[in-house]
Tab-separated table of C-alpha atoms in Angstrom:
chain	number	residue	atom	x	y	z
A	1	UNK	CA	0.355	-3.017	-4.371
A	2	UNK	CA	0.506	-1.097	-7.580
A	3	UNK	CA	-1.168	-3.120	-10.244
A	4	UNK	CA	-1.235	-1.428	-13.541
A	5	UNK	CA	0.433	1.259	-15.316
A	6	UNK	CA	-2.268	4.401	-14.033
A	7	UNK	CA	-1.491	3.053	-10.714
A	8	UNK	CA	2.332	3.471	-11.392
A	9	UNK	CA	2.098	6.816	-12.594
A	10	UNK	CA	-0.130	8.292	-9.856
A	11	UNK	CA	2.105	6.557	-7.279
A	12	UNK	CA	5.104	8.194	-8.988
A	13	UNK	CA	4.033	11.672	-9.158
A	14	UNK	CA	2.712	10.822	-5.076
A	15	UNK	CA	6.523	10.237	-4.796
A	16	UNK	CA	7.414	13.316	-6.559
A	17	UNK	CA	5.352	15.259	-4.253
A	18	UNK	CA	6.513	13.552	-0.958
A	19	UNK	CA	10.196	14.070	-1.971
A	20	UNK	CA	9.964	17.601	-2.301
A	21	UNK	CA	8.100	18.400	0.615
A	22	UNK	CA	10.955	16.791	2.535
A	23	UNK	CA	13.511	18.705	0.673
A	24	UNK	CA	11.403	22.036	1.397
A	25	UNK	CA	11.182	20.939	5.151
A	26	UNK	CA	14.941	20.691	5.282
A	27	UNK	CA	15.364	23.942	3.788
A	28	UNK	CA	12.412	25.401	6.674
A	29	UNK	CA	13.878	24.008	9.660
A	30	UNK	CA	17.774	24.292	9.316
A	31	UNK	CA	19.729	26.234	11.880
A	32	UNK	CA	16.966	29.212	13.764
A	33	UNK	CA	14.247	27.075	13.309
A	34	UNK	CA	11.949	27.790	16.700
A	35	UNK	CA	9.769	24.997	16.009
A	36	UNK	CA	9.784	22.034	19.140
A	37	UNK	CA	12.748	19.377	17.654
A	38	UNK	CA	10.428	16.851	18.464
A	39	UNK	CA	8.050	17.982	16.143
A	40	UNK	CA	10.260	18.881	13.565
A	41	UNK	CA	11.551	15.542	13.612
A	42	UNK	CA	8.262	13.964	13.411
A	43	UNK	CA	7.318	15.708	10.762
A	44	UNK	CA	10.707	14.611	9.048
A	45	UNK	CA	9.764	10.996	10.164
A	46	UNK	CA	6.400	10.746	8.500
A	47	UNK	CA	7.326	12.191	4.987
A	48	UNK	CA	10.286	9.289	5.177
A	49	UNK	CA	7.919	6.770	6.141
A	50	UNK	CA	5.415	7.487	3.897
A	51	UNK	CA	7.886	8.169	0.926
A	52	UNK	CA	9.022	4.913	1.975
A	53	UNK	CA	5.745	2.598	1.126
A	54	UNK	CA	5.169	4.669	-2.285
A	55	UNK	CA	9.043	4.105	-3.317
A	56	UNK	CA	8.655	0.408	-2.044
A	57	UNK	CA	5.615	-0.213	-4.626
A	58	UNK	CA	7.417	1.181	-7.022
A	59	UNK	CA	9.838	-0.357	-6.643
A	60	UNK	CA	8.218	-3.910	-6.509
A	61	UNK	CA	6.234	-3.126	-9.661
A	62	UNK	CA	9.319	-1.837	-11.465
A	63	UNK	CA	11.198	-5.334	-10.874
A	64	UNK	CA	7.905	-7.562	-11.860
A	65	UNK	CA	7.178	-5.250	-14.635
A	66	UNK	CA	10.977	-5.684	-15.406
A	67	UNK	CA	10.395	-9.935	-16.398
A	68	UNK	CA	13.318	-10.762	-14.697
A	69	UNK	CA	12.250	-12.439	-11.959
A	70	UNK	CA	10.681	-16.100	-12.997
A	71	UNK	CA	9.467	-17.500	-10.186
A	72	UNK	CA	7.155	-15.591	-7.371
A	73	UNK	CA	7.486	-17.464	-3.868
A	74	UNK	CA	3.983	-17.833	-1.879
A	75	UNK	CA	4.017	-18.534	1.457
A	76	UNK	CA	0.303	-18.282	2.266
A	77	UNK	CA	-2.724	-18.918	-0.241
A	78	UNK	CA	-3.177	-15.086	-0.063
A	79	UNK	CA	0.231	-14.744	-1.115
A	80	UNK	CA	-0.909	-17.244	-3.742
A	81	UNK	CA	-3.933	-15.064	-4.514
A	82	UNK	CA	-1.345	-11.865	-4.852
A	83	UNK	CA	0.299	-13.815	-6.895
A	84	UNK	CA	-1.659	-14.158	-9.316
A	85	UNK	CA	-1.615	-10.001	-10.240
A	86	UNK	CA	2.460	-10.292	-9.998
A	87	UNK	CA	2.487	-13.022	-12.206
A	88	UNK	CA	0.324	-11.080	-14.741
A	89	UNK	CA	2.424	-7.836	-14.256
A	90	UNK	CA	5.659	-10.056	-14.563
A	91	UNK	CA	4.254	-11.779	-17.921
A	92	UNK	CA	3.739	-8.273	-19.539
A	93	UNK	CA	0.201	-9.197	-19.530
A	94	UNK	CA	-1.813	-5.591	-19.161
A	95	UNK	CA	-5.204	-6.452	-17.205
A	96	UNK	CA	-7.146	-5.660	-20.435
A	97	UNK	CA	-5.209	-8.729	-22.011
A	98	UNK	CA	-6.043	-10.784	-19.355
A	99	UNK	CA	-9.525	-10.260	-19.822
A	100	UNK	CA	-9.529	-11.070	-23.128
A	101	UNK	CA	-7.740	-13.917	-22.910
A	102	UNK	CA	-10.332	-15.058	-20.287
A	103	UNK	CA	-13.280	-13.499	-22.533
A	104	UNK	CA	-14.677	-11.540	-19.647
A	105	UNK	CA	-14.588	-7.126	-19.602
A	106	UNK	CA	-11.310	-5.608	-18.649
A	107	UNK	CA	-13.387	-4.043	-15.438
A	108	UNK	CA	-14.272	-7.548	-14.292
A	109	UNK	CA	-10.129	-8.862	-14.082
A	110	UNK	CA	-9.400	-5.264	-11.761
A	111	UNK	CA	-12.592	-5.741	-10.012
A	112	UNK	CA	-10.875	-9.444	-9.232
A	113	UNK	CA	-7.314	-7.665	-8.752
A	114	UNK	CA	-8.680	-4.725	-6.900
A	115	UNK	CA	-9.711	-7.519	-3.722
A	116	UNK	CA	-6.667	-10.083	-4.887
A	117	UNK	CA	-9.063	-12.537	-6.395
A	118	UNK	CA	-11.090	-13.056	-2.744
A	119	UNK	CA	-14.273	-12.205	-5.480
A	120	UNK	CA	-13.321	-15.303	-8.127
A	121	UNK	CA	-14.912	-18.350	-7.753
A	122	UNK	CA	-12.206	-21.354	-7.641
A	123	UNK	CA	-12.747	-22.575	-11.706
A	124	UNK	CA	-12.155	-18.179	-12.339
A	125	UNK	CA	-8.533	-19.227	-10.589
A	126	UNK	CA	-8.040	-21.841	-12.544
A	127	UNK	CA	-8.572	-20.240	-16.097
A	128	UNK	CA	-6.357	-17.504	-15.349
A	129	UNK	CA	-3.783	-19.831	-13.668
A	130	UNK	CA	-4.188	-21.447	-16.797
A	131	UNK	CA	-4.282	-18.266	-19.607
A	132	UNK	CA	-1.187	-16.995	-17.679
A	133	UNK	CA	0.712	-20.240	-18.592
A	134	UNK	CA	1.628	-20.539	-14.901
A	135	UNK	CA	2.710	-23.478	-12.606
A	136	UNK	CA	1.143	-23.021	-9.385
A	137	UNK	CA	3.248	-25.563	-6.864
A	138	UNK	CA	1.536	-25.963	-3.694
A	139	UNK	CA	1.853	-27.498	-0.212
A	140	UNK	CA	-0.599	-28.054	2.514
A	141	UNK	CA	0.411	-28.716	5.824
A	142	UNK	CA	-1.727	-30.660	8.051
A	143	UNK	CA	-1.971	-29.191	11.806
A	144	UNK	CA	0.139	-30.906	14.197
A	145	UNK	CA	-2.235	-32.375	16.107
A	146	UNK	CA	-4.259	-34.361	13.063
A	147	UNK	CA	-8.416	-34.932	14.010
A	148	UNK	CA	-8.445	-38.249	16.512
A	149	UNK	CA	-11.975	-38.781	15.995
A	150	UNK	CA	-11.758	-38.945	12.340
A	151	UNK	CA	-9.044	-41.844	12.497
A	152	UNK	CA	-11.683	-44.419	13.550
B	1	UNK	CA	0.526	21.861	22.011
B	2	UNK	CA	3.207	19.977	24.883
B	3	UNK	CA	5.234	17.448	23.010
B	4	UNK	CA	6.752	16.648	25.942
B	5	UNK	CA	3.725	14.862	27.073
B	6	UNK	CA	2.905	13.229	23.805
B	7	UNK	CA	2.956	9.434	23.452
B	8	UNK	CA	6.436	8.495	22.056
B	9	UNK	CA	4.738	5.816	19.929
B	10	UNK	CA	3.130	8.478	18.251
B	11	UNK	CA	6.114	9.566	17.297
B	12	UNK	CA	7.915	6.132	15.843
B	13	UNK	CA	7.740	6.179	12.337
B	14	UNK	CA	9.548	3.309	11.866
B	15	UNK	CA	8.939	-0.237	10.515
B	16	UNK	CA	6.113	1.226	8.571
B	17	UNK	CA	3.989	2.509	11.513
B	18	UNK	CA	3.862	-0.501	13.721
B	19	UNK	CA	4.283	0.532	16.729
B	20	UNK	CA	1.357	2.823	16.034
B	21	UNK	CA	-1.320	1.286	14.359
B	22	UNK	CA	-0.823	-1.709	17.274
B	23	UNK	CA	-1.185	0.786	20.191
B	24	UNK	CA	-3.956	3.008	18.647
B	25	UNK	CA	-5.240	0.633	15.366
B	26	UNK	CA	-4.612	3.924	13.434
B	27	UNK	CA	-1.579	6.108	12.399
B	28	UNK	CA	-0.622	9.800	13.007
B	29	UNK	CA	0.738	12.252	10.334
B	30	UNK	CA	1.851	15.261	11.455
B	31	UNK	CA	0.879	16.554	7.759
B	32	UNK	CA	1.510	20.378	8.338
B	33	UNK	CA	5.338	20.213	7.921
B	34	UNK	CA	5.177	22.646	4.866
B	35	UNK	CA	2.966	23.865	2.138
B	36	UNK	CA	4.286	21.060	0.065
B	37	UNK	CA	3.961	18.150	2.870
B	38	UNK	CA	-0.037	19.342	3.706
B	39	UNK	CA	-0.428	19.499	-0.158
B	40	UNK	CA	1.138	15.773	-0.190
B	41	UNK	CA	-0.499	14.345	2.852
B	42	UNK	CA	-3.968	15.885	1.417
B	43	UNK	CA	-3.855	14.601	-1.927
B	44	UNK	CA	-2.511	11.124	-1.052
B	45	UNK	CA	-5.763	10.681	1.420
B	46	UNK	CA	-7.924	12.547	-0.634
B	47	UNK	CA	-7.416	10.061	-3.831
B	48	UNK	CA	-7.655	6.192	-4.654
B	49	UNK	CA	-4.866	4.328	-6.137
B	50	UNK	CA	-6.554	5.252	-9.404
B	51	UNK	CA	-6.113	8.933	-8.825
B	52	UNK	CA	-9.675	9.227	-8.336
B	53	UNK	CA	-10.657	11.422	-5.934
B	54	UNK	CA	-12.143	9.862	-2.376
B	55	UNK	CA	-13.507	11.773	0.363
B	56	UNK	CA	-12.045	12.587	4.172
B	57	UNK	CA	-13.651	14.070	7.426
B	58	UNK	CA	-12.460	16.288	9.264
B	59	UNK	CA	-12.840	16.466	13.346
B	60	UNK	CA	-12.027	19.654	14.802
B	61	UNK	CA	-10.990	18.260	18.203
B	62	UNK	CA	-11.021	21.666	19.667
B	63	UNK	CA	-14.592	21.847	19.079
B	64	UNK	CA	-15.605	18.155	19.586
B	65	UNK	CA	-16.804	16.836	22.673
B	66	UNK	CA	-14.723	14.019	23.556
């Protein structure tokens, strides 16, 4: 996941670079190519599926970074935890003004973002769930089976 | 090299790799497509998401004993 603006530019020139080596293998392997097809096509395959994932975090970072979207669905508490960053990135918050809205060094809040947050302690979460302005709405479920010995 | 004989999951690019990185926990780019794809391939593994650069080995499996 891209999670500031360096990140976004790197990722977009990685893009650049993917896109036209496919366009230059096109041009290499048109009609009296004597390469095997099934290499040529794999070849094809994994500059498309690698162009892919970069133009998919783009992409992602482009829409949060956009503010339109209001509300970012978690379906896991590491989804939670990644939520955090998209909330930031969503806010307009740059992780420098996270960090001093928590007080703390700019290189602390992407050491946090750089492992989504598995480094913070619990009351960390809950001062940047709180400097973000956020409401975090969450729901445990209890495994089917609930612990007989503990309903004495 | 025989294609022919090469695992066709090597080969499946799709659904980001899947296929792959479940049958070998690892993924395959053929990255010598073109000057431009090596150049890609190469400077996407040799760099964090920072840019910064990060270091690769290389096994020469011709000379390896595997």
């Amino acid at each position: 996941m891209i999670k500031n603006e360096r990140q976004y530019k790197v990722t977009k020139s990685q893009v650049d670079k993917f896109e036209k080596a496919l366009l230059e293998h096109a041009k290499e392997n048109g009609a009296g190519s004597n390469k095997h097809p099934l290499l040529v096509k794999a070849q094809k395959d994994a500059l498309i599926s690698q162009l892919k994932d970069l133009k998919e975090e783009v992409e992602e970072y482009e829409r949060l970074r956009s503010g339109e979207q209001r509300e970012i669905a978690t379906e896991s508490f590491d989804d939670f935890l990644l939520g955090l960053i998209k909330s930031r990135i969503a806010l307009g918050y740059s992780q420098k003004k996270l960090a001093e809205m928590l007080g703390i060094k700019e290189q602390q809040v992407q050491r946090y973002e750089a492992t989504e947050y598995s480094s913070a302690s619990a009351d960390r979460i809950k001062e940047v769930i709180s400097a973000l302005g956020i409401t975090v709405l969450e729901k445990i479920i209890l495994p089917a089976e609930t612990g007989e010995k503990l309903h004495r | 090299m025989d294609f022919d004989k090469m695992d066709p999951v090597l080969l499946d690019f799709e659904h980001p790799r899947k296929a792959q990185k479940e049958k070998y926990l690892g993924e395959l780019f053929p990255a010598s497509a073109n000057a431009d794809g090596f150049r890609a391939f190469r400077e996407f593994f040799q760099a964090d998401r920072d840019g910064y650069a990060k270091g690769i080995i290389i096994i020469d499996l011709e000379r390896e004993e595997l």
